Short mmCIF file of C-alpha atoms and ligand atoms in Angstrom, two decimals:
data_model
loop_
_atom_site.label_atom_id
_atom_site.label_comp_id
_atom_site.label_asym_id
_atom_site.label_seq_id
_atom_site.Cartn_x
_atom_site.Cartn_y
_atom_site.Cartn_z
CA UNK F 1 110.29 -5.15 -50.66
CA UNK F 2 113.41 -5.32 -52.83
CA UNK F 3 116.00 -7.35 -52.28
CA UNK F 4 119.72 -5.96 -52.35
CA UNK F 5 123.36 -7.26 -52.49
CA UNK F 6 125.77 -4.72 -51.44
CA UNK F 7 129.49 -5.57 -52.84
CA UNK F 8 132.31 -3.62 -51.30
CA UNK F 9 130.30 -3.79 -48.14
CA UNK F 10 133.68 -3.21 -45.75
CA UNK F 11 134.39 -0.26 -48.20
CA UNK F 12 133.71 3.29 -46.83
CA UNK F 13 130.79 3.74 -48.97
CA UNK F 14 129.64 0.33 -49.33
CA UNK F 15 129.37 0.05 -45.23
CA UNK F 16 127.03 3.07 -45.23
CA UNK F 17 125.04 2.19 -48.32
CA UNK F 18 124.45 -1.44 -46.32
CA UNK F 19 123.48 0.73 -43.29
CA UNK F 20 121.07 2.77 -45.23
CA UNK F 21 119.34 -0.26 -46.85
CA UNK F 22 119.31 -2.14 -43.56
CA UNK F 23 117.30 0.86 -42.19
CA UNK F 24 114.77 1.32 -44.90
CA UNK F 25 111.43 -0.17 -44.51
CA UNK F 26 110.72 -1.19 -48.19
CA UNK F 27 114.43 -2.63 -48.78
CA UNK F 28 115.68 -6.00 -47.55
CA UNK F 29 119.57 -6.49 -47.38
CA UNK F 30 119.91 -9.99 -48.77
CA UNK F 31 123.89 -10.29 -49.62
CA UNK F 32 127.01 -8.44 -49.06
CA UNK F 33 130.47 -9.12 -50.70
CA UNK F 34 133.96 -8.41 -49.63
CA UNK F 35 136.60 -10.81 -50.57
CA UNK F 36 138.90 -10.22 -47.96
CA UNK F 37 136.13 -10.99 -45.26
CA UNK F 38 134.55 -13.73 -47.16
CA UNK F 39 132.68 -16.46 -44.69
CA UNK F 40 132.34 -13.95 -42.13
CA UNK F 41 129.16 -12.59 -40.50
CA UNK F 42 127.87 -8.94 -40.95
CA UNK F 43 127.12 -8.25 -37.26
CA UNK F 44 130.44 -9.50 -35.96
CA UNK F 45 132.31 -7.31 -39.30
CA UNK F 46 130.51 -4.34 -39.14
CA UNK F 47 128.02 -4.44 -36.68
CA UNK F 48 124.91 -4.31 -38.80
CA UNK F 49 121.84 -5.98 -39.50
CA UNK F 50 121.64 -8.71 -40.35
CA UNK F 51 123.85 -9.55 -38.42
CA UNK F 52 123.60 -14.13 -39.38
CA UNK F 53 124.04 -12.69 -43.07
CA UNK F 54 127.76 -14.21 -44.25
CA UNK F 55 129.70 -12.02 -46.27
CA UNK F 56 130.40 -13.92 -49.85
CA UNK F 57 133.82 -13.76 -51.53
CA UNK F 58 131.64 -12.98 -55.09
CA UNK F 59 128.72 -11.10 -56.32
CA UNK F 60 127.88 -14.74 -58.10
CA UNK F 61 128.38 -16.59 -54.88
CA UNK F 62 126.23 -14.03 -52.83
CA UNK F 63 123.32 -14.14 -55.55
CA UNK F 64 123.80 -18.06 -55.56
CA UNK F 65 123.03 -17.79 -51.76
CA UNK F 66 120.68 -15.44 -52.03
CA UNK F 67 118.45 -14.29 -55.50
CA UNK F 68 118.23 -10.29 -55.30
CA UNK F 69 116.65 -7.50 -57.38
CA UNK F 70 119.37 -4.89 -57.56
CA UNK F 71 123.10 -5.26 -56.58
CA UNK F 72 124.91 -2.14 -55.54
CA UNK F 73 128.47 -2.13 -56.03
CA UNK F 74 131.14 0.00 -54.53
CA UNK F 75 134.32 -1.82 -54.95
CA UNK F 76 137.16 -1.44 -57.05
CA UNK F 77 137.36 -0.82 -61.04
CA UNK F 78 138.77 -3.96 -61.79
CA UNK F 79 136.03 -6.07 -60.22
CA UNK F 80 133.05 -3.98 -60.87
CA UNK F 81 132.66 -4.91 -64.66
CA UNK F 82 132.44 -8.80 -64.00
CA UNK F 83 130.13 -7.84 -60.77
CA UNK F 84 127.79 -5.87 -62.86
CA UNK F 85 128.09 -8.90 -65.51
CA UNK F 86 127.41 -11.48 -63.03
CA UNK F 87 124.51 -9.74 -61.55
CA UNK F 88 122.68 -9.18 -64.78
CA UNK F 89 123.49 -12.81 -65.75
CA UNK F 90 121.05 -13.58 -62.51
CA UNK F 91 118.55 -11.36 -63.67
CA UNK F 92 119.99 -8.86 -60.99
CA UNK F 93 119.85 -5.08 -61.50
CA UNK F 94 123.27 -3.37 -61.06
CA UNK F 95 123.30 0.09 -59.30
CA UNK F 96 127.49 0.68 -59.79
CA UNK F 97 129.04 3.64 -58.23
CA UNK F 98 132.73 2.53 -58.32
CA UNK F 99 134.77 4.92 -60.47
CA UNK F 100 137.21 4.65 -63.23
CA UNK F 101 135.30 1.87 -65.36
CA UNK F 102 136.89 2.22 -69.11
CA UNK F 103 134.54 3.01 -72.09
CA UNK F 104 134.86 -0.68 -72.86
CA UNK F 105 133.80 -1.31 -69.55
CA UNK F 106 130.61 0.67 -69.88
CA UNK F 107 129.88 -0.78 -73.27
CA UNK F 108 129.85 -4.61 -72.09
CA UNK F 109 127.35 -3.63 -69.25
CA UNK F 110 125.24 -1.97 -72.01
CA UNK F 111 125.23 -5.01 -74.30
CA UNK F 112 124.31 -7.48 -71.30
CA UNK F 113 121.82 -5.11 -69.92
CA UNK F 114 120.12 -4.50 -73.46
CA UNK F 115 120.15 -8.22 -74.39
CA UNK F 116 118.36 -9.40 -71.39
CA UNK F 117 116.43 -6.40 -70.89
CA UNK F 118 117.58 -5.13 -67.72
CA UNK F 119 118.82 -1.56 -66.92
CA UNK F 120 121.84 -0.72 -65.49
CA UNK F 121 123.12 1.97 -63.53
CA UNK F 122 126.40 3.53 -63.38
CA UNK F 123 127.43 6.66 -62.19
CA UNK F 124 130.49 8.04 -60.73
CA UNK F 125 128.11 10.62 -58.11
CA UNK F 126 125.44 9.55 -56.42
CA UNK F 127 125.44 12.61 -53.88
CA UNK F 128 122.93 15.47 -54.60
CA UNK F 129 125.13 18.05 -53.85
CA UNK F 130 126.91 16.76 -57.14
CA UNK F 131 124.20 16.45 -59.23
CA UNK F 132 123.25 20.21 -58.49
CA UNK F 133 126.80 20.88 -58.83
CA UNK F 134 127.08 19.80 -62.80
CA UNK F 135 123.59 21.05 -63.63
CA UNK F 136 124.77 24.49 -62.04
CA UNK F 137 128.01 24.31 -63.73
CA UNK F 138 126.67 23.27 -67.31
CA UNK F 139 124.24 26.38 -66.92
CA UNK F 140 127.33 28.52 -66.55
CA UNK F 141 129.09 27.20 -69.21
CA UNK F 142 127.26 28.32 -71.67
CA UNK F 143 128.07 31.97 -70.64
CA UNK F 144 131.30 31.54 -69.34
CA UNK F 145 132.94 28.82 -71.46
CA UNK F 146 136.72 29.41 -69.77
CA UNK F 147 136.54 26.94 -67.24
CA UNK F 148 138.68 24.66 -65.07
CA UNK F 149 137.79 22.17 -62.69
CA UNK F 150 139.96 21.11 -59.20
CA UNK F 151 139.21 17.47 -57.82
CA UNK F 152 140.39 17.23 -54.39
CA UNK F 153 139.99 13.64 -52.71
CA UNK F 154 141.54 11.79 -49.51
CA UNK F 155 144.70 9.56 -50.03
CA UNK F 156 143.08 6.11 -50.63
CA UNK F 157 141.31 7.29 -53.74
CA UNK F 158 142.81 4.82 -56.55
CA UNK F 159 141.70 6.68 -59.83
CA UNK F 160 142.67 9.91 -60.86
CA UNK F 161 141.28 11.83 -62.12
CA UNK F 162 137.87 11.59 -60.25
CA UNK F 163 135.39 9.81 -61.97
CA UNK F 164 132.97 13.21 -61.30
CA UNK F 165 135.38 15.74 -62.44
CA UNK F 166 135.72 13.20 -65.97
CA UNK F 167 132.14 13.22 -66.46
CA UNK F 168 132.27 17.16 -65.54
CA UNK F 169 134.41 18.04 -67.87
CA UNK F 170 132.58 16.21 -70.60
CA UNK F 171 129.32 17.57 -69.95
CA UNK F 172 130.63 20.91 -69.66
CA UNK F 173 132.60 20.79 -72.95
CA UNK F 174 128.92 19.63 -74.46
CA UNK F 175 127.31 22.84 -72.87
CA UNK F 176 130.03 25.07 -74.62
CA UNK F 177 132.95 25.25 -72.48
CA UNK F 178 136.30 25.73 -74.16
CA UNK F 179 137.76 22.42 -74.71
CA UNK F 180 139.56 20.26 -73.21
CA UNK F 181 138.12 21.61 -69.83
CA UNK F 182 141.40 21.20 -67.46
CA UNK F 183 141.38 18.78 -64.49
CA UNK F 184 143.38 19.45 -61.48
CA UNK F 185 143.77 16.75 -58.99
CA UNK F 186 144.46 17.14 -55.28
CA UNK F 187 145.36 14.11 -53.00
CA UNK F 188 146.03 14.98 -49.26
CA UNK F 189 145.18 13.73 -45.56
CA UNK F 190 141.70 15.27 -44.04
CA UNK F 191 139.99 15.29 -47.84
CA UNK F 192 136.76 13.31 -48.39
CA UNK F 193 135.62 14.39 -51.99
CA UNK F 194 135.50 17.61 -53.17
CA UNK F 195 134.65 19.28 -56.40
CA UNK F 196 135.07 22.95 -57.63
CA UNK F 197 134.41 24.31 -61.11
CA UNK F 198 136.29 27.75 -61.68
CA UNK F 199 134.55 30.15 -64.25
CA UNK F 200 137.08 32.93 -65.40
CA UNK F 201 135.41 36.11 -67.13
CA UNK F 202 136.24 39.63 -67.96
CA UNK F 203 137.55 40.93 -64.75
CA UNK F 204 135.16 38.21 -62.61
CA UNK F 205 135.80 34.82 -61.36
CA UNK F 206 132.96 32.35 -60.40
CA UNK F 207 133.32 29.19 -58.76
CA UNK F 208 130.96 26.41 -57.67
CA UNK F 209 132.11 24.16 -55.13
CA UNK F 210 130.80 21.11 -53.72
CA UNK F 211 132.18 19.06 -50.56
CA UNK F 212 131.41 15.73 -49.57
CA UNK F 213 132.28 15.54 -45.21
CA UNK F 214 130.87 11.81 -45.12
CA UNK F 215 129.84 8.62 -47.18
CA UNK F 216 126.59 9.18 -45.94
CA UNK F 217 126.20 11.89 -48.68
CA UNK F 218 126.29 9.07 -51.22
CA UNK F 219 123.26 6.73 -49.74
CA UNK F 220 119.93 9.19 -50.95
CA UNK F 221 120.75 8.80 -54.07
CA UNK F 222 121.96 5.13 -54.29
CA UNK F 223 118.71 4.38 -52.54
CA UNK F 224 116.70 6.46 -55.39
CA UNK F 225 118.29 4.47 -57.94
CA UNK F 226 117.71 1.46 -56.13
CA UNK F 227 114.04 2.20 -56.27
CA UNK F 228 114.02 3.29 -59.58
CA UNK F 229 116.14 0.92 -61.66
CA UNK F 230 113.56 -1.59 -62.53
CA UNK F 231 111.51 1.25 -64.29
CA UNK F 232 114.37 2.43 -66.78
CA UNK F 233 114.84 0.97 -70.48
CA UNK F 234 117.20 -1.96 -70.73
CA UNK F 235 120.44 -0.91 -71.14
CA UNK F 236 123.07 1.42 -69.66
CA UNK F 237 121.70 4.55 -67.34
CA UNK F 238 124.73 6.79 -66.66
CA UNK F 239 122.52 10.06 -65.89
CA UNK F 240 120.69 9.68 -63.05
CA UNK F 241 119.24 13.25 -62.70
CA UNK F 242 116.21 12.29 -63.83
CA UNK F 243 115.53 9.62 -61.16
CA UNK F 244 116.47 12.11 -58.70
CA UNK F 245 114.46 14.51 -59.88
CA UNK F 246 111.74 13.33 -62.17
CA UNK F 247 109.85 15.93 -64.44
P1 LIG P 301 137.01 1.50 -50.11
O1 LIG P 301 137.01 1.92 -48.77
O2 LIG P 301 138.78 1.29 -50.38
O3 LIG P 301 136.37 -0.06 -50.13
C1 LIG P 301 136.61 -0.88 -51.08
C2 LIG P 301 135.59 -1.96 -50.91
O4 LIG P 301 135.62 -2.89 -52.43
C3 LIG P 301 135.97 -3.03 -49.92
O5 LIG P 301 134.61 -3.56 -49.51
C4 LIG P 301 136.65 -4.12 -50.41
O6 LIG P 301 136.35 -5.66 -49.70
C5 LIG P 301 136.22 -4.30 -52.09
N1 LIG P 301 136.83 -4.90 -52.76
C6 LIG P 301 138.02 -4.82 -53.25
N2 LIG P 301 138.57 -6.04 -53.74
C7 LIG P 301 137.53 -6.34 -54.56
C8 LIG P 301 137.17 -7.49 -55.60
N3 LIG P 301 138.25 -7.64 -56.51
N4 LIG P 301 135.91 -7.74 -55.71
C9 LIG P 301 135.21 -7.32 -54.83
N5 LIG P 301 135.32 -6.57 -53.91
C10 LIG P 301 136.39 -5.66 -53.74
O7 LIG P 301 136.55 2.10 -51.39
P2 LIG P 301 135.46 3.06 -51.11
O8 LIG P 301 136.65 4.80 -50.69
O9 LIG P 301 134.24 3.28 -50.60
O10 LIG P 301 135.18 3.76 -53.08
C11 LIG P 301 134.68 2.56 -53.41
C12 LIG P 301 134.48 2.95 -55.29
O11 LIG P 301 133.41 3.99 -55.21
C13 LIG P 301 135.20 3.73 -55.56
O12 LIG P 301 136.05 3.45 -56.74
C14 LIG P 301 135.07 5.02 -55.17
O13 LIG P 301 135.85 5.86 -56.65
C15 LIG P 301 133.69 4.75 -55.49
N6 LIG P 301 132.74 5.79 -55.07
C16 LIG P 301 131.81 6.70 -55.78
C17 LIG P 301 130.86 7.51 -55.37
C18 LIG P 301 129.56 7.64 -56.27
O14 LIG P 301 129.07 8.61 -55.98
N7 LIG P 301 129.54 7.22 -57.28
C19 LIG P 301 131.04 7.51 -54.22
C20 LIG P 301 132.17 7.36 -53.31
C21 LIG P 301 132.89 6.34 -53.26
P3 LIG P 301 137.67 -6.01 -48.89
O15 LIG P 301 137.41 -5.24 -47.34
O16 LIG P 301 137.51 -7.62 -48.42
O17 LIG P 301 138.77 -5.78 -49.42
#
């Protein structure tokens, strides 16, 4: 049984992940982190099991209370790096979904993970459709190099462009798209998370679109990463496709 701490447990995504961990027979939710709800019980704040679990102010505090195999982080960009480093320092492998981390943040997590001989997953999109969008769009970019990305999100999203769009642009460039691949950002009420990749050809247009309609979309991919991170080579893992669809 793998033990898991969820940081950002009171957030829109962290809550869905905590529910999925709590529901999984092979996983045990042993820690929950949310600085503005520290000291309160998971059951009273979120109605989740284990109801008596006390919410911690930090990852370090949660791991002091109960060691864990994996930390899942859906917090804020300013906290995710320190959360991942604190987990690694305690031998706990991080699976980070928080977006907006800098190249410097990623390098620091990679260095610490290698030093300690542990893997750390950091991926901007854990949804299965989001991963497929990248695969399909990379294929299309080889043939139709004139491409632009539109990313549409709810009003509370803190980073712009989205981590998914930034990664998509980079990966499409590697696949042969004209660079830089333009990214257009939309922030409106009613939206969740949506990415459209539009290819222009001679007298034709191809659009590939992925819509996330609920936070549960991210949980299957997160659980795959939680279950497989211990089998990955030490260092940073940013491509989770091989974890989701092993050869
Ligand atoms: P959210 O609803 O705003 O929740 C943020 C959570 O972070 C809350 O639980 C909050 O706790 C906690 N938090 C705030 N400041 C913190 C700090 N300094 N240290 C530790 N925890 C802190 O956010 P969300 O919409 O779920 O998104 C969270 C992140 O995940 C964003 O970066 C988003 O882009 C990303 N995301 C990624 C994916 C993916 O597939 N990779 C999918 C969805 C979202 P309090 O309630 O106590 O303030």
